[in-house]
Structure formats: C-alpha cells, structure tokens
Amino acid sequence: MTRSRILTLAVLVLMLSLMGFGCAKKAGGPGDGSGTSWEDQEKARLEQERALREKMGQAANELAQMIHFAFNSSNLTAESRQILTRKAEIMRQYPQIKVIVEGNCDQRGTAEYNLALGERRAQAAAQYLSKLGIPADRLSTVSYGKERPLDPATTEAAYAQNRRDEFRATY
C-alpha cells in the first residue's frame, strides 16, 4: 500500500514537472529583456536587412563598385576618388551600413608581397573614406593578395582587372 502511494506521488510530481516545462515562455537572447526567442530576433534582423537593401536599390550597386590600381601601386586615381566620394555620400545617407574594403592584386609577385600590397590598397580606400567623414568604426579592411583573381588569364588586361579593391556592405 505504501509503495502504491509513493509511486502515485512520483507520477504526480513527474506530470506537474512536465506541465511546467510545456508552459515555459520562450527564452530571449541573453539579457536582452525582449522576451522573444533568438530565432525571432534573427528573423526580424534579416527582414530589416532585406528592407534596407530594397530601399537602397541603385545605391547598393554603387556601393559594390570596384576601384582599380596601376601596377605595383596603391595610389588612388582620380576616377577612384570619384567612386569613393559617391560611396561616402551613400554611407552618410545610410548610417547603419558598414563597409569591408577588400584589397586584391594580380598574380605576379610573391604571396607575401601581394598580401602587403592588397592591404595598402584597402587602407588607401578606407583612409580616403575616413577623410570624407565616414567614421573608422564603419570601415574595415582585408587583403586577399593574389588569391582571388577575377580573371585567371596571364594577359595585361586580366592583370589590370585583378588589381582592385572590392567593397562589401554589411548591415
């Protein structure tokens, strides 16, 4: 008889525990106090990003426009400065946008040399954008050296295409 009561009591405690878990509110992000789940927060963030991309339209294409460099140079051309000036105008219009400047080189030279040259090219564009009033915390740089050629051919035209900075907007 006592065994039956203990078993009944154990089953009752187990059922109450399961009911408590089943009714638990979804946990939000750590310390966010929003009461929404991480998945809901991520969905909302992605929706905001999609809406911003649609709103930006043509501006997104201008932000992605590459600039090119002469052989063995990280000096900005007049055309590059015009492109960067337009990017700065867009970034002032959309202060939530950050840009990663990716420096690239042609296939000639050592990997180490081209990594350093790619970094100088990326830094040249980022510094120009900073001079135009874009805060440094909205800009970052990376060098891919000669690892990501647009055109793998070994012609002067292909080399010229590969000496570039690419710009990746993040939100």
Tab-separated table of C-alpha atoms in Angstrom:
chain	number	residue	atom	x	y	z
A	1	MET	CA	0.000	0.000	0.000
A	2	THR	CA	2.786	2.461	0.866
A	3	ARG	CA	4.562	1.545	-2.328
A	4	SER	CA	1.464	2.377	-4.312
A	5	ARG	CA	1.220	5.825	-2.663
A	6	ILE	CA	4.887	6.561	-3.321
A	7	LEU	CA	4.506	5.504	-6.945
A	8	THR	CA	1.356	7.626	-7.349
A	9	LEU	CA	3.085	10.605	-5.746
A	10	ALA	CA	6.139	10.177	-8.039
A	11	VAL	CA	3.919	10.037	-11.136
A	12	LEU	CA	2.042	13.151	-9.963
A	13	VAL	CA	5.321	15.075	-9.395
A	14	LEU	CA	6.576	13.972	-12.834
A	15	MET	CA	3.364	15.144	-14.537
A	16	LEU	CA	3.486	18.532	-12.790
A	17	SER	CA	7.113	18.953	-13.804
A	18	LEU	CA	6.313	18.174	-17.441
A	19	MET	CA	3.412	20.650	-17.404
A	20	GLY	CA	5.756	23.291	-16.069
A	21	PHE	CA	8.227	22.702	-18.917
A	22	GLY	CA	5.479	22.693	-21.522
A	23	CYS	CA	4.208	26.106	-20.447
A	24	ALA	CA	7.600	27.748	-20.214
A	25	LYS	CA	7.953	31.032	-22.056
A	26	LYS	CA	10.494	31.033	-24.861
A	27	ALA	CA	13.776	32.427	-23.695
A	28	GLY	CA	15.070	35.572	-25.343
A	29	GLY	CA	18.636	36.431	-26.010
A	30	PRO	CA	20.924	36.655	-23.033
A	31	GLY	CA	19.968	39.702	-21.062
A	32	ASP	CA	18.003	41.324	-23.880
A	33	GLY	CA	14.809	41.581	-21.860
A	34	SER	CA	12.764	41.407	-25.046
A	35	GLY	CA	11.021	38.140	-24.217
A	36	THR	CA	11.440	36.973	-27.836
A	37	SER	CA	13.383	33.954	-28.942
A	38	TRP	CA	16.746	34.110	-30.663
A	39	GLU	CA	15.120	32.800	-33.858
A	40	ASP	CA	12.524	35.590	-33.818
A	41	GLN	CA	15.232	38.197	-33.263
A	42	GLU	CA	17.274	36.800	-36.177
A	43	LYS	CA	14.193	36.760	-38.434
A	44	ALA	CA	13.495	40.392	-37.538
A	45	ARG	CA	17.128	41.348	-38.224
A	46	LEU	CA	17.110	39.613	-41.618
A	47	GLU	CA	13.810	41.301	-42.504
A	48	GLN	CA	15.272	44.713	-41.635
A	49	GLU	CA	18.327	43.939	-43.758
A	50	ARG	CA	16.158	42.858	-46.720
A	51	ALA	CA	14.004	46.001	-46.421
A	52	LEU	CA	17.111	48.187	-46.299
A	53	ARG	CA	18.534	46.502	-49.413
A	54	GLU	CA	15.272	47.122	-51.278
A	55	LYS	CA	15.193	50.732	-50.106
A	56	MET	CA	18.763	51.274	-51.189
A	57	GLY	CA	18.181	49.906	-54.730
A	58	GLN	CA	20.708	51.543	-57.028
A	59	ALA	CA	22.784	52.774	-54.108
A	60	ALA	CA	23.681	49.162	-53.260
A	61	ASN	CA	25.146	48.719	-56.740
A	62	GLU	CA	27.196	51.887	-56.363
A	63	LEU	CA	28.495	50.715	-53.001
A	64	ALA	CA	29.692	47.496	-54.627
A	65	GLN	CA	31.502	49.258	-57.496
A	66	MET	CA	35.201	48.325	-57.564
A	67	ILE	CA	38.166	50.633	-57.939
A	68	HIS	CA	41.347	49.676	-59.803
A	69	PHE	CA	45.037	50.407	-59.372
A	70	ALA	CA	48.115	50.736	-61.562
A	71	PHE	CA	50.766	48.017	-61.455
A	72	ASN	CA	52.591	47.862	-58.131
A	73	SER	CA	50.689	50.881	-56.787
A	74	SER	CA	48.254	51.684	-54.018
A	75	ASN	CA	47.695	55.271	-55.189
A	76	LEU	CA	44.096	56.250	-55.822
A	77	THR	CA	43.303	57.524	-59.312
A	78	ALA	CA	41.005	60.484	-59.970
A	79	GLU	CA	38.308	58.027	-61.092
A	80	SER	CA	38.742	56.005	-57.880
A	81	ARG	CA	38.336	59.163	-55.777
A	82	GLN	CA	35.086	59.980	-57.581
A	83	ILE	CA	33.762	56.465	-56.925
A	84	LEU	CA	34.784	56.685	-53.258
A	85	THR	CA	33.171	60.104	-52.904
A	86	ARG	CA	29.880	58.643	-54.134
A	87	LYS	CA	30.254	55.753	-51.666
A	88	ALA	CA	30.782	58.251	-48.831
A	89	GLU	CA	27.585	60.109	-49.814
A	90	ILE	CA	25.638	56.839	-49.690
A	91	MET	CA	27.162	55.852	-46.357
A	92	ARG	CA	26.209	59.227	-44.868
A	93	GLN	CA	22.660	58.690	-46.150
A	94	TYR	CA	22.508	55.194	-44.594
A	95	PRO	CA	24.403	55.360	-41.283
A	96	GLN	CA	23.616	51.731	-40.438
A	97	ILE	CA	25.815	50.489	-43.289
A	98	LYS	CA	29.380	49.357	-42.677
A	99	VAL	CA	31.821	48.539	-45.464
A	100	ILE	CA	34.590	45.977	-45.702
A	101	VAL	CA	37.248	47.036	-48.208
A	102	GLU	CA	38.918	44.007	-49.819
A	103	GLY	CA	42.316	44.634	-51.426
A	104	ASN	CA	43.378	42.411	-54.335
A	105	CYS	CA	46.392	42.100	-56.621
A	106	ASP	CA	47.330	40.475	-59.894
A	107	GLN	CA	49.124	37.124	-59.928
A	108	ARG	CA	52.646	38.490	-60.362
A	109	GLY	CA	54.957	38.631	-57.351
A	110	THR	CA	55.172	36.614	-54.164
A	111	ALA	CA	52.177	35.852	-51.966
A	112	GLU	CA	53.669	37.883	-49.097
A	113	TYR	CA	54.326	40.914	-51.270
A	114	ASN	CA	50.821	40.834	-52.732
A	115	LEU	CA	49.195	40.458	-49.315
A	116	ALA	CA	51.004	43.607	-48.178
A	117	LEU	CA	50.125	45.458	-51.412
A	118	GLY	CA	46.480	44.390	-51.137
A	119	GLU	CA	46.406	45.714	-47.574
A	120	ARG	CA	47.880	49.062	-48.688
A	121	ARG	CA	45.229	49.303	-51.420
A	122	ALA	CA	42.407	48.536	-48.997
A	123	GLN	CA	43.826	51.010	-46.467
A	124	ALA	CA	44.106	53.718	-49.143
A	125	ALA	CA	40.381	53.466	-49.910
A	126	ALA	CA	39.380	53.249	-46.233
A	127	GLN	CA	41.518	56.274	-45.327
A	128	TYR	CA	40.021	58.281	-48.190
A	129	LEU	CA	36.516	57.416	-46.981
A	130	SER	CA	37.525	58.445	-43.456
A	131	LYS	CA	38.788	61.786	-44.764
A	132	LEU	CA	35.354	62.265	-46.321
A	133	GLY	CA	33.779	61.908	-42.879
A	134	ILE	CA	32.969	58.218	-42.610
A	135	PRO	CA	33.779	57.047	-39.061
A	136	ALA	CA	36.555	54.473	-38.874
A	137	ASP	CA	34.342	52.069	-36.914
A	138	ARG	CA	32.186	51.686	-40.044
A	139	LEU	CA	35.149	50.639	-42.171
A	140	SER	CA	37.309	47.558	-42.082
A	141	THR	CA	39.907	46.178	-44.449
A	142	VAL	CA	41.143	42.792	-45.554
A	143	SER	CA	43.768	41.771	-48.099
A	144	TYR	CA	43.393	38.752	-50.337
A	145	GLY	CA	46.643	39.443	-52.189
A	146	LYS	CA	46.646	37.409	-55.373
A	147	GLU	CA	44.374	34.649	-54.040
A	148	ARG	CA	41.093	35.833	-55.590
A	149	PRO	CA	41.681	36.896	-59.192
A	150	LEU	CA	38.649	37.971	-61.210
A	151	ASP	CA	40.364	36.797	-64.388
A	152	PRO	CA	42.900	33.950	-64.122
A	153	ALA	CA	44.433	34.709	-67.520
A	154	THR	CA	48.017	35.937	-67.732
A	155	THR	CA	47.397	38.910	-70.013
A	156	GLU	CA	47.844	42.577	-69.183
A	157	ALA	CA	44.061	43.080	-69.421
A	158	ALA	CA	43.495	40.306	-66.863
A	159	TYR	CA	46.181	41.707	-64.568
A	160	ALA	CA	44.545	45.157	-64.735
A	161	GLN	CA	41.169	43.670	-63.753
A	162	ASN	CA	42.701	41.886	-60.776
A	163	ARG	CA	44.420	44.971	-59.302
A	164	ARG	CA	41.386	46.202	-57.403
A	165	ASP	CA	39.518	46.965	-54.217
A	166	GLU	CA	36.124	45.380	-53.753
A	167	PHE	CA	33.578	46.737	-51.294
A	168	ARG	CA	31.232	44.559	-49.273
A	169	ALA	CA	28.434	46.313	-47.404
A	170	THR	CA	27.253	44.887	-44.109
A	171	TYR	CA	24.202	45.951	-42.142
